[in-house]
Short mmCIF file of C-alpha atoms (C1' of nucleotides) in Angstrom, two decimals:
data_model
loop_
_atom_site.label_atom_id
_atom_site.label_comp_id
_atom_site.label_asym_id
_atom_site.label_seq_id
_atom_site.Cartn_x
_atom_site.Cartn_y
_atom_site.Cartn_z
CA MET A 1 92.22 -108.32 -120.23
CA THR A 2 92.79 -108.95 -116.53
CA SER A 3 95.35 -106.57 -115.10
CA HIS A 4 98.07 -107.57 -112.61
CA ALA A 5 96.07 -105.93 -109.87
CA GLU A 6 92.98 -108.08 -110.55
CA ILE A 7 95.12 -111.26 -110.57
CA LEU A 8 96.35 -110.26 -107.17
CA LEU A 9 92.81 -109.77 -105.94
CA SER A 10 91.88 -113.30 -106.86
CA GLU A 11 94.30 -114.74 -104.33
CA PRO A 12 92.16 -115.18 -101.12
CA THR A 13 95.04 -114.78 -98.73
CA LEU A 14 95.73 -111.25 -99.99
CA ILE A 15 92.21 -109.90 -99.45
CA ALA A 16 92.92 -109.07 -95.76
CA PRO A 17 96.16 -107.29 -96.48
CA VAL A 18 94.79 -105.36 -99.33
CA ASN A 19 91.88 -104.14 -97.09
CA ALA A 20 94.27 -103.22 -94.32
CA ALA A 21 96.44 -101.27 -96.87
CA LYS A 22 93.31 -99.66 -98.22
CA GLU A 23 92.42 -98.29 -94.96
CA LEU A 24 95.85 -96.83 -94.59
CA PHE A 25 95.90 -95.21 -97.95
CA TRP A 26 92.51 -93.89 -97.53
CA ARG A 27 93.13 -92.26 -94.30
CA LYS A 28 96.69 -91.00 -94.82
CA GLY A 29 97.21 -90.60 -98.52
CA TYR A 30 99.76 -92.39 -100.65
CA ASP A 31 103.04 -90.57 -99.75
CA GLU A 32 102.24 -90.36 -95.99
CA THR A 33 101.60 -94.13 -95.86
CA SER A 34 104.93 -95.85 -95.46
CA ILE A 35 105.72 -99.46 -96.17
CA GLU A 36 106.52 -99.71 -92.60
CA ASP A 37 102.91 -98.81 -91.75
CA VAL A 38 101.72 -101.37 -94.10
CA VAL A 39 103.94 -103.99 -92.56
CA CYS A 40 102.53 -103.16 -89.17
CA ALA A 41 98.94 -102.95 -90.23
CA THR A 42 98.77 -106.09 -92.30
CA GLY A 43 101.05 -108.15 -90.00
CA MET A 44 102.55 -109.28 -93.17
CA ASN A 45 106.37 -109.86 -93.52
CA ARG A 46 108.08 -107.07 -95.62
CA TYR A 47 109.80 -109.66 -97.73
CA ALA A 48 106.43 -111.48 -98.39
CA LEU A 49 104.68 -108.28 -99.08
CA TYR A 50 107.30 -107.46 -101.86
CA ASN A 51 106.95 -110.89 -103.15
CA ALA A 52 103.27 -110.88 -103.30
CA PHE A 53 102.78 -107.27 -104.79
CA GLY A 54 106.10 -106.20 -106.28
CA GLY A 55 106.26 -102.84 -104.57
CA LYS A 56 104.33 -99.92 -103.05
CA LEU A 57 102.75 -98.68 -106.31
CA GLU A 58 101.61 -102.08 -107.41
CA LEU A 59 100.12 -102.60 -103.85
CA PHE A 60 98.24 -99.32 -104.34
CA LEU A 61 96.97 -100.36 -107.84
CA ALA A 62 95.58 -103.63 -106.21
CA VAL A 63 93.95 -101.47 -103.44
CA LEU A 64 92.36 -99.20 -105.98
CA GLU A 65 91.02 -101.99 -108.10
CA SER A 66 89.61 -103.54 -104.94
CA TYR A 67 87.99 -100.27 -103.96
CA PHE A 68 86.56 -99.99 -107.47
CA ILE A 69 85.02 -103.42 -107.60
CA GLU A 70 83.49 -102.82 -104.12
CA ARG A 71 82.10 -99.51 -105.08
CA LYS A 72 80.85 -100.72 -108.40
CA ASN A 73 79.06 -103.51 -106.74
CA LEU A 74 77.44 -101.32 -104.17
CA PHE A 75 76.14 -98.87 -106.85
CA LEU A 76 75.02 -101.55 -109.34
CA THR A 77 73.15 -103.65 -106.87
CA ALA A 78 71.46 -100.78 -105.17
CA LEU A 79 70.59 -98.86 -108.38
CA SER A 80 69.68 -101.89 -110.64
CA ASP A 81 66.78 -103.01 -108.55
CA PRO A 82 65.64 -100.20 -106.25
CA GLN A 83 62.79 -101.03 -104.09
CA GLY A 84 61.91 -97.68 -102.81
CA GLY A 85 62.44 -96.00 -106.29
CA PRO A 86 65.62 -94.87 -108.07
CA ILE A 87 65.92 -91.48 -106.07
CA ALA A 88 65.77 -93.29 -102.79
CA ALA A 89 68.35 -95.81 -103.98
CA ILE A 90 70.68 -92.92 -104.99
CA ARG A 91 70.18 -91.35 -101.57
CA GLU A 92 70.92 -94.53 -99.64
CA VAL A 93 74.10 -95.31 -101.59
CA SER A 94 75.29 -91.70 -101.34
CA GLU A 95 74.54 -91.61 -97.58
CA TYR A 96 76.67 -94.61 -97.17
CA CYS A 97 79.46 -93.11 -98.99
CA ILE A 98 79.30 -89.82 -96.93
CA THR A 99 79.46 -92.03 -93.71
CA GLU A 100 82.58 -93.80 -94.97
CA MET A 101 84.17 -90.31 -95.63
CA THR A 102 83.33 -88.73 -92.32
CA ASP A 103 84.38 -91.96 -90.49
CA ARG A 104 87.90 -91.48 -91.89
CA GLY A 105 88.04 -87.64 -92.42
CA ALA A 106 88.87 -88.41 -96.00
CA GLY A 107 87.30 -88.03 -99.32
CA CYS A 108 87.08 -90.52 -102.19
CA LEU A 109 89.91 -92.98 -102.29
CA MET A 110 89.54 -93.36 -105.89
CA CYS A 111 89.59 -89.71 -106.74
CA ASP A 112 91.63 -87.90 -104.03
CA VAL A 113 94.46 -90.44 -103.23
CA ALA A 114 94.54 -91.69 -106.80
CA ALA A 115 94.97 -88.15 -108.03
CA GLU A 116 98.18 -88.08 -105.99
CA VAL A 117 99.49 -91.17 -107.57
CA GLY A 118 98.13 -89.97 -111.02
CA ARG A 119 100.91 -87.43 -111.04
CA TYR A 120 103.49 -90.34 -111.38
CA ASP A 121 101.34 -92.59 -113.43
CA LYS A 122 99.11 -91.39 -116.12
CA ALA A 123 97.37 -94.79 -116.34
CA VAL A 124 96.11 -94.25 -112.86
CA SER A 125 94.23 -91.05 -113.63
CA GLU A 126 92.77 -92.58 -116.78
CA ARG A 127 91.56 -95.47 -114.66
CA VAL A 128 89.90 -92.92 -112.24
CA LEU A 129 87.99 -91.18 -115.07
CA SER A 130 86.85 -94.55 -116.43
CA TYR A 131 85.60 -95.43 -112.94
CA LEU A 132 83.84 -92.07 -112.57
CA GLU A 133 82.23 -92.69 -115.95
CA GLU A 134 81.01 -96.06 -114.86
CA ILE A 135 79.32 -94.68 -111.63
CA ARG A 136 77.94 -91.91 -113.59
CA SER A 137 76.38 -94.27 -116.17
CA ALA A 138 74.79 -96.16 -113.23
CA ASP A 139 73.36 -92.97 -111.81
CA GLU A 140 72.11 -92.08 -115.24
CA MET A 141 70.19 -95.18 -115.61
CA ALA A 142 68.58 -94.69 -112.19
CA LEU A 143 67.71 -91.13 -113.10
CA ALA A 144 66.27 -92.35 -116.40
CA GLN A 145 64.02 -94.54 -114.41
CA ALA A 146 63.17 -91.63 -112.22
CA GLU A 147 62.22 -89.66 -115.33
CA LYS A 148 59.86 -92.25 -116.51
CA CYS A 149 58.19 -92.17 -113.14
CA GLY A 150 57.94 -88.46 -113.41
CA ASP A 151 60.36 -88.00 -110.42
CA LEU A 152 63.04 -86.12 -112.37
CA ASN A 153 63.17 -82.49 -112.55
CA SER A 154 62.38 -81.75 -116.08
CA ALA A 155 64.84 -79.04 -116.37
CA ILE A 156 67.72 -81.63 -116.51
CA SER A 157 68.47 -84.78 -118.35
CA PRO A 158 69.44 -88.01 -116.78
CA LYS A 159 72.87 -87.78 -118.17
CA GLU A 160 73.51 -84.24 -116.82
CA GLY A 161 71.93 -85.04 -113.53
CA ALA A 162 74.24 -88.11 -113.07
CA ALA A 163 77.27 -85.88 -113.90
CA LEU A 164 75.97 -83.42 -111.38
CA LEU A 165 75.58 -86.18 -108.71
CA ILE A 166 79.22 -87.28 -109.23
CA ALA A 167 80.59 -83.81 -109.00
CA ASN A 168 78.52 -83.12 -105.80
CA MET A 169 79.86 -86.35 -104.19
CA LEU A 170 83.38 -85.46 -105.10
CA GLY A 171 82.84 -82.00 -103.68
CA VAL A 172 81.46 -83.48 -100.55
CA GLY A 173 84.50 -85.53 -100.31
CA ALA A 174 86.86 -82.49 -100.71
CA MET A 175 84.89 -80.98 -97.86
CA ALA A 176 85.31 -84.17 -95.80
CA ARG A 177 89.01 -84.23 -96.40
CA ASN A 178 89.12 -80.75 -94.90
CA GLY A 179 87.30 -81.71 -91.79
CA ALA A 180 83.71 -80.71 -92.63
CA GLY A 181 81.07 -82.57 -90.56
CA ARG A 182 78.72 -85.25 -91.45
CA GLN A 183 75.61 -83.07 -90.98
CA GLU A 184 77.09 -80.39 -93.29
CA LEU A 185 77.78 -82.91 -95.96
CA LEU A 186 74.41 -84.47 -95.81
CA THR A 187 72.64 -81.16 -96.04
CA VAL A 188 74.67 -80.35 -99.28
CA PHE A 189 73.90 -83.61 -100.84
CA ASN A 190 70.19 -83.43 -99.94
CA SER A 191 69.94 -80.00 -101.52
CA CYS A 192 71.46 -81.53 -104.62
CA LEU A 193 69.03 -84.45 -104.66
CA ARG A 194 66.14 -82.06 -104.00
CA LEU A 195 66.82 -79.92 -106.96
CA LEU A 196 67.21 -83.05 -109.13
CA SER A 197 63.76 -84.25 -107.98
CA ARG A 198 60.61 -83.12 -109.80
CA GLN A 199 59.67 -79.62 -108.59
CA SER A 200 56.27 -79.14 -107.21
CA GLY A 201 54.81 -76.31 -105.11
CA ALA A 202 53.71 -78.81 -102.58
CA GLN A 203 57.09 -80.29 -102.24
CA ASN A 204 58.85 -76.92 -101.89
CA LEU A 205 56.28 -75.73 -99.42
CA GLU A 206 56.80 -78.96 -97.37
CA HIS A 207 60.63 -78.37 -97.34
CA ARG A 208 60.33 -74.76 -96.34
CA ARG A 209 57.88 -75.77 -93.56
CA ARG A 210 60.33 -78.34 -92.19
CA ASN A 211 63.23 -75.96 -92.28
CA PRO A 212 62.02 -72.56 -91.33
CA LYS A 213 64.74 -70.00 -92.32
CA THR A 214 66.62 -73.18 -93.48
CA THR A 215 68.81 -73.52 -90.42
CA THR A 216 70.80 -76.68 -90.38
CA VAL A 217 69.45 -79.10 -87.83
CA LYS A 218 72.11 -79.60 -85.12
CA GLN A 219 72.89 -83.16 -84.32
CA VAL A 220 75.36 -85.02 -82.32
CA GLN A 221 78.13 -86.25 -84.52
CA ASN A 222 79.85 -89.51 -84.38
CA MET B 1 95.62 -60.51 -85.52
CA THR B 2 98.00 -60.58 -88.55
CA SER B 3 99.52 -63.89 -89.14
CA HIS B 4 103.10 -64.46 -90.07
CA ALA B 5 102.05 -65.18 -93.61
CA GLU B 6 100.21 -61.94 -93.95
CA ILE B 7 103.34 -59.97 -92.75
CA LEU B 8 105.36 -61.72 -95.39
CA LEU B 9 102.92 -60.73 -98.23
CA SER B 10 103.07 -57.11 -97.20
CA GLU B 11 106.77 -57.13 -98.31
CA PRO B 12 106.56 -56.02 -102.02
CA THR B 13 109.79 -58.04 -103.02
CA LEU B 14 108.24 -61.29 -102.00
CA ILE B 15 105.28 -60.98 -104.12
CA ALA B 16 106.82 -62.48 -107.19
CA PRO B 17 108.57 -65.35 -105.35
CA VAL B 18 105.21 -66.27 -103.75
CA ASN B 19 103.42 -66.23 -107.06
CA ALA B 20 106.08 -68.51 -108.56
CA ALA B 21 105.86 -70.86 -105.72
CA LYS B 22 102.05 -70.67 -105.79
CA GLU B 23 102.20 -71.89 -109.49
CA LEU B 24 104.42 -74.78 -108.54
CA PHE B 25 102.43 -75.95 -105.51
CA TRP B 26 99.25 -75.65 -107.48
CA ARG B 27 100.50 -77.72 -110.38
CA LYS B 28 102.46 -80.30 -108.50
CA GLY B 29 101.20 -80.40 -104.89
CA TYR B 30 103.13 -79.84 -101.73
CA ASP B 31 105.19 -82.96 -101.46
CA GLU B 32 106.05 -83.22 -105.15
CA THR B 33 107.26 -79.61 -105.08
CA SER B 34 110.93 -79.46 -103.82
CA ILE B 35 112.76 -76.39 -102.50
CA GLU B 36 115.11 -76.90 -105.55
CA ASP B 37 112.11 -76.44 -107.74
CA VAL B 38 111.19 -73.18 -105.88
CA VAL B 39 114.86 -71.91 -106.08
CA CYS B 40 114.81 -72.48 -109.84
CA ALA B 41 111.34 -71.05 -110.46
CA THR B 42 111.80 -67.94 -108.22
CA GLY B 43 115.46 -67.29 -109.15
CA MET B 44 115.83 -66.56 -105.51
CA ASN B 45 118.68 -67.71 -103.44
CA ARG B 46 118.29 -70.69 -101.26
CA TYR B 47 119.65 -68.99 -98.21
CA ALA B 48 117.69 -65.91 -98.93
CA LEU B 49 114.67 -67.99 -99.37
CA TYR B 50 115.02 -69.58 -95.99
CA ASN B 51 115.89 -66.14 -94.45
CA ALA B 52 112.70 -64.60 -95.87
CA PHE B 53 110.06 -67.37 -95.20
CA GLY B 54 111.67 -69.70 -92.53
CA GLY B 55 111.02 -73.00 -94.42
CA LYS B 56 108.87 -74.95 -96.93
CA LEU B 57 105.80 -75.01 -94.70
CA GLU B 58 105.82 -71.33 -94.02
CA LEU B 59 106.42 -70.65 -97.66
CA PHE B 60 103.26 -72.63 -98.32
CA LEU B 61 101.30 -70.72 -95.69
CA ALA B 62 102.18 -67.46 -97.39
CA VAL B 63 101.20 -68.88 -100.79
CA LEU B 64 97.89 -70.12 -99.25
CA GLU B 65 97.15 -66.74 -97.74
CA SER B 66 98.00 -64.97 -101.00
CA TYR B 67 95.62 -67.32 -102.94
CA PHE B 68 92.88 -66.79 -100.44
CA ILE B 69 93.06 -62.91 -100.64
CA GLU B 70 93.16 -63.01 -104.32
CA ARG B 71 90.22 -65.28 -104.54
CA LYS B 72 88.30 -63.46 -101.91
CA ASN B 73 88.73 -60.24 -103.93
CA LEU B 74 87.63 -61.93 -107.09
CA PHE B 75 84.57 -63.09 -105.50
CA LEU B 76 83.66 -60.03 -103.45
CA THR B 77 84.11 -57.54 -106.26
CA ALA B 78 82.24 -59.74 -108.73
CA LEU B 79 79.33 -60.59 -106.37
CA SER B 80 78.88 -57.23 -104.60
CA ASP B 81 78.07 -55.32 -107.49
CA PRO B 82 76.94 -57.55 -110.23
CA GLN B 83 76.02 -55.68 -113.40
CA GLY B 84 74.21 -58.55 -115.13
CA GLY B 85 72.60 -59.87 -112.05
CA PRO B 86 73.87 -62.01 -109.26
CA ILE B 87 73.54 -65.37 -111.14
CA ALA B 88 75.52 -63.95 -114.21
CA ALA B 89 78.21 -62.91 -111.65
CA ILE B 90 78.39 -66.30 -110.15
CA ARG B 91 78.62 -67.85 -113.66
CA GLU B 92 81.47 -65.37 -114.56
CA VAL B 93 83.54 -65.99 -111.52
CA SER B 94 83.09 -69.72 -111.62
CA GLU B 95 83.97 -69.98 -115.13
CA TYR B 96 87.15 -68.15 -114.48
CA CYS B 97 87.94 -70.62 -111.66
CA ILE B 98 87.31 -73.63 -113.93
CA THR B 99 89.60 -72.09 -116.64
CA GLU B 100 92.37 -71.81 -113.95
CA MET B 101 91.86 -75.40 -113.04
CA THR B 102 92.05 -76.91 -116.53
CA ASP B 103 94.95 -74.67 -117.44
CA ARG B 104 96.87 -76.45 -114.62
CA GLY B 105 95.23 -79.77 -114.78
CA ALA B 106 94.67 -79.16 -111.00
CA GLY B 107 91.74 -78.41 -108.65
CA CYS B 108 91.56 -75.79 -106.02
CA LEU B 109 94.90 -74.93 -104.36
CA MET B 110 93.20 -73.95 -101.26
CA CYS B 111 91.29 -77.33 -100.81
CA ASP B 112 93.28 -79.85 -102.63
CA VAL B 113 96.73 -79.04 -101.87
CA ALA B 114 96.10 -77.61 -98.51
CA ALA B 115 94.24 -80.87 -97.55
CA GLU B 116 97.65 -82.53 -98.24
CA VAL B 117 99.28 -80.19 -95.74
CA GLY B 118 96.32 -80.30 -93.53
CA ARG B 119 97.60 -83.75 -92.56
CA TYR B 120 100.60 -82.39 -90.90
CA ASP B 121 98.98 -79.14 -89.64
CA LYS B 122 95.52 -78.98 -88.16
CA ALA B 123 95.62 -75.16 -88.47
CA VAL B 124 95.75 -75.36 -92.18
CA SER B 125 92.63 -77.34 -92.65
CA GLU B 126 90.81 -75.03 -90.25
CA ARG B 127 91.90 -72.10 -92.34
CA VAL B 128 90.60 -73.94 -95.46
CA LEU B 129 87.21 -74.43 -93.76
CA SER B 130 86.99 -70.79 -92.76
CA TYR B 131 87.96 -69.85 -96.31
CA LEU B 132 85.21 -71.97 -97.80
CA GLU B 133 82.81 -70.38 -95.31
CA GLU B 134 83.76 -66.91 -96.48
CA ILE B 135 83.25 -67.75 -100.16
CA ARG B 136 80.11 -69.51 -99.37
CA SER B 137 78.88 -66.58 -97.57
CA ALA B 138 79.51 -64.34 -100.58
CA ASP B 139 77.66 -66.84 -102.77
CA GLU B 140 74.94 -66.77 -100.28
CA MET B 141 74.47 -62.96 -100.49
CA ALA B 142 74.46 -63.21 -104.27
CA LEU B 143 71.64 -65.79 -104.26
CA ALA B 144 69.79 -63.84 -101.72
CA GLN B 145 69.69 -60.95 -104.22
CA ALA B 146 68.69 -63.47 -106.83
CA GLU B 147 65.87 -64.54 -104.56
CA LYS B 148 64.71 -61.03 -104.31
CA CYS B 149 64.61 -60.72 -108.14
CA GLY B 150 62.79 -63.96 -108.29
CA ASP B 151 65.68 -65.60 -110.01
CA LEU B 152 66.20 -68.27 -107.42
CA ASN B 153 64.61 -71.71 -107.50
CA SER B 154 62.02 -71.49 -104.71
CA ALA B 155 62.77 -75.07 -103.64
CA ILE B 156 66.19 -73.97 -101.94
CA SER B 157 67.28 -71.32 -99.78
CA PRO B 158 70.18 -69.00 -100.56
CA LYS B 159 72.23 -70.51 -97.71
CA GLU B 160 71.66 -74.06 -99.15
CA GLY B 161 72.29 -73.04 -102.65
CA ALA B 162 75.57 -71.41 -101.77
CA ALA B 163 76.76 -74.65 -99.99
CA LEU B 164 75.70 -76.46 -103.13
CA LEU B 165 77.69 -74.13 -105.33
CA ILE B 166 80.93 -74.53 -103.22
CA ALA B 167 80.48 -78.29 -103.36
CA ASN B 168 79.90 -78.28 -107.06
CA MET B 169 83.03 -76.26 -107.56
CA LEU B 170 85.13 -78.64 -105.35
CA GLY B 171 83.87 -81.54 -107.28
CA VAL B 172 84.65 -79.90 -110.56
CA GLY B 173 88.16 -79.34 -109.13
CA ALA B 174 88.45 -83.10 -108.30
CA MET B 175 87.49 -83.98 -111.84
CA ALA B 176 89.96 -81.52 -113.13
CA ARG B 177 92.77 -82.99 -111.06
CA ASN B 178 92.15 -86.31 -112.64
CA GLY B 179 92.23 -84.95 -116.15
CA ALA B 180 88.69 -84.11 -117.06
CA GLY B 181 88.28 -81.68 -119.84
CA ARG B 182 87.03 -77.92 -119.64
CA GLN B 183 83.83 -78.62 -121.59
CA GLU B 184 82.90 -81.41 -119.20
CA LEU B 185 83.42 -79.31 -116.18
CA LEU B 186 81.55 -76.38 -117.71
CA THR B 187 78.52 -78.63 -118.46
CA VAL B 188 78.49 -79.85 -114.83
CA PHE B 189 78.65 -76.40 -113.40
CA ASN B 190 76.03 -75.14 -115.74
CA SER B 191 73.62 -77.88 -114.72
CA CYS B 192 74.03 -76.91 -111.23
CA LEU B 193 73.45 -73.24 -111.84
CA ARG B 194 70.34 -74.09 -114.04
CA LEU B 195 68.80 -76.05 -111.28
CA LEU B 196 69.41 -73.24 -108.85
CA SER B 197 67.76 -70.72 -111.07
CA ARG B 198 64.06 -70.19 -111.07
CA GLN B 199 62.30 -73.02 -112.82
CA SER B 200 59.98 -72.21 -115.54
CA GLY B 201 58.42 -74.38 -118.32
CA ALA B 202 59.76 -71.89 -121.03
CA GLN B 203 63.34 -71.97 -119.67
CA ASN B 204 63.33 -75.74 -119.60
CA LEU B 205 61.92 -75.97 -123.03
CA GLU B 206 64.48 -73.52 -124.19
CA HIS B 207 67.29 -75.64 -122.75
CA ARG B 208 65.96 -78.65 -124.28
CA ARG B 209 65.67 -77.13 -127.65
CA ARG B 210 69.26 -75.94 -127.59
CA ASN B 211 70.47 -79.43 -126.44
CA PRO B 212 68.43 -82.12 -128.22
CA LYS B 213 69.23 -85.36 -126.36
CA THR B 214 71.57 -83.23 -124.22
CA THR B 215 74.75 -84.21 -126.01
CA THR B 216 77.69 -82.26 -124.88
CA VAL B 217 78.88 -79.79 -127.42
CA LYS B 218 82.32 -80.80 -128.76
CA GLN B 219 84.65 -77.93 -128.72
CA VAL B 220 88.37 -77.58 -129.17
CA GLN B 221 90.19 -77.63 -125.91
CA ASN B 222 93.00 -75.42 -124.93
"C1'" DT C 1 115.12 -136.59 -86.21
"C1'" DC C 2 117.33 -134.96 -90.08
"C1'" DT C 3 117.63 -132.22 -94.45
"C1'" DG C 4 116.60 -128.89 -97.54
"C1'" DA C 5 113.63 -125.29 -98.67
"C1'" DT C 6 110.81 -121.43 -97.18
"C1'" DT C 7 109.80 -117.70 -94.19
"C1'" DT C 8 111.13 -114.43 -90.98
"C1'" DA C 9 113.01 -110.03 -88.59
"C1'" DG C 10 115.67 -106.49 -89.08
"C1'" DA C 11 119.94 -104.67 -90.73
"C1'" DA C 12 121.93 -102.46 -94.84
"C1'" DC C 13 121.88 -99.81 -99.13
"C1'" DG C 14 120.94 -96.10 -102.17
"C1'" DC C 15 118.45 -92.25 -103.13
"C1'" DC C 16 115.99 -88.07 -102.37
"C1'" DT C 17 114.96 -83.92 -99.79
"C1'" DA C 18 114.83 -80.10 -96.29
"C1'" DT C 19 118.00 -77.65 -93.98
"C1'" DT C 20 122.34 -75.73 -92.60
"C1'" DC C 21 127.07 -74.50 -93.39
"C1'" DT C 22 131.03 -72.37 -95.68
"C1'" DG C 23 134.11 -69.77 -98.20
"C1'" DA C 24 133.95 -66.80 -102.21
"C1'" DA C 25 131.80 -62.82 -104.30
"C1'" DT C 26 129.41 -58.69 -104.08
"C1'" DG C 27 127.96 -54.61 -102.14
"C1'" DT C 28 128.26 -50.26 -98.85
"C1'" DG C 29 129.90 -46.26 -96.25
"C1'" DC C 30 133.66 -43.45 -95.83
"C1'" DG D 1 140.69 -48.13 -102.03
"C1'" DC D 2 139.59 -50.28 -97.82
"C1'" DA D 3 137.26 -52.50 -94.03
"C1'" DC D 4 133.06 -54.59 -93.13
"C1'" DA D 5 128.65 -56.57 -93.71
"C1'" DT D 6 125.60 -58.81 -96.71
"C1'" DT D 7 124.59 -62.13 -100.34
"C1'" DC D 8 125.64 -65.77 -103.07
"C1'" DA D 9 126.28 -70.85 -104.96
"C1'" DG D 10 126.93 -74.93 -104.00
"C1'" DA D 11 128.72 -78.62 -100.69
"C1'" DA D 12 127.70 -80.98 -96.51
"C1'" DT D 13 124.50 -82.80 -93.18
"C1'" DA D 14 120.82 -85.24 -91.33
"C1'" DG D 15 116.80 -87.91 -91.72
"C1'" DG D 16 113.32 -90.54 -94.03
"C1'" DC D 17 111.87 -93.84 -97.29
"C1'" DG D 18 111.37 -97.78 -100.65
"C1'" DT D 19 113.83 -101.59 -101.60
"C1'" DT D 20 117.08 -105.43 -101.03
"C1'" DC D 21 120.13 -108.43 -98.48
"C1'" DT D 22 121.32 -111.75 -94.85
"C1'" DA D 23 121.51 -114.89 -91.38
"C1'" DA D 24 118.48 -117.06 -88.18
"C1'" DA D 25 114.08 -119.46 -87.43
"C1'" DT D 26 110.66 -122.29 -89.01
"C1'" DC D 27 108.51 -125.66 -91.56
"C1'" DA D 28 107.81 -129.96 -94.62
"C1'" DG D 29 108.48 -134.40 -95.81
"C1'" DA D 30 110.45 -138.91 -95.25
#
DNA sequence: TCTGATTTAGAACGCCTATTCTGAATGTGC
DNA sequence: GCACATTCAGAATAGGCGTTCTAAATCAGA
């Protein structure tokens, strides 16, 4: 069951245009990105663009699928064979995502921009939920590994923890879209990960010692 | 320093129109809500509408300010004098917000719809961040109370915990916008609150006993 | 180089929406 | 009841956008 979007993505010459369009949609949103913008950014002829994709919506669907595949690969490769342990792998992947967000002053393309399109097209929001479920499931497997190693907070199951991580990431995205800084987002994410990790007095003390009065460490941004 | 929007809100005859417009913007977003929609929903004359507010953007700013005031009151009254303790107050307020979201299939008006407008108008996104900071600060005070009672997980400070709650709520909103169900959202929120609460073996055992294999409780929605 | 197909750039079209305009309807003070 | 201001409904305007059309330019093959 390969979708129209997936067929488009198998065409090598379309990879660059899709990536350029992705960048636009991600930064500006769906409505605010005009075909004119896409024509300029891709360098592709308007006529050729319509020939290749069909229209703006179909182009966005291709972009979405491409983003999804990319993101899925990122998560699966990092989480399936984590050298530094599953928690470290989650941190690594998530911090990468946060960087992507703050670089663009945007949230998650899949969730935020797609939610815009989901108003027209129910299939899009269903696709988004299935994507979230896949990522959540990958997180869950990582947390299950962590549980085996005794690295997971026993107050929570891998399944719940994974859902919490997803929500946290989406929340961080919403903050990014409204202009929150990288350091603030990292602090939020790290709090979440800390609570998910096995609680120990030593660990807590360690954290409190490093962050007296828990003021945020000021750091030069970008 | 009273803004134009605040002056508008002090006019009693404009309260109903603002609320009707709020409902529209919340459910449909800014771009997708036309002035025609507003005219129909408010029953207000188009000419009168422009006379009263100035234009679509100004109308939205008034809606935003109204939402902000409402939400702030909700949080401040619930959290400033919590009968069942601060954690319970946070739960109550948050579950109310989740209901608002799922009723509309939307997230947070302030963050999600305003982020759309924030692309045109930098002042809007700054307003959003200041709103988030006010709510976060209210949460922080509640968590500080909880800390005094020994109800806060010692691994986290009230400040960090408050930021985490905000991000969690925004994430839950993003899920709601994409069609996630009420029960799923409540589960995510409750996981977050559980981790924020003081950890005790008894408490964890209690949770695990109630939720064997931590399957989500199926419940009729809406 | 010539011919026929393909690709290009950009004009043209049709639709939608925010905003303004206009003449009719309604209200107000006397 | 009358003069006048206000309010109304809906038409008109202006601009933007996705999409399609067209005539010129380019390319491919012999």
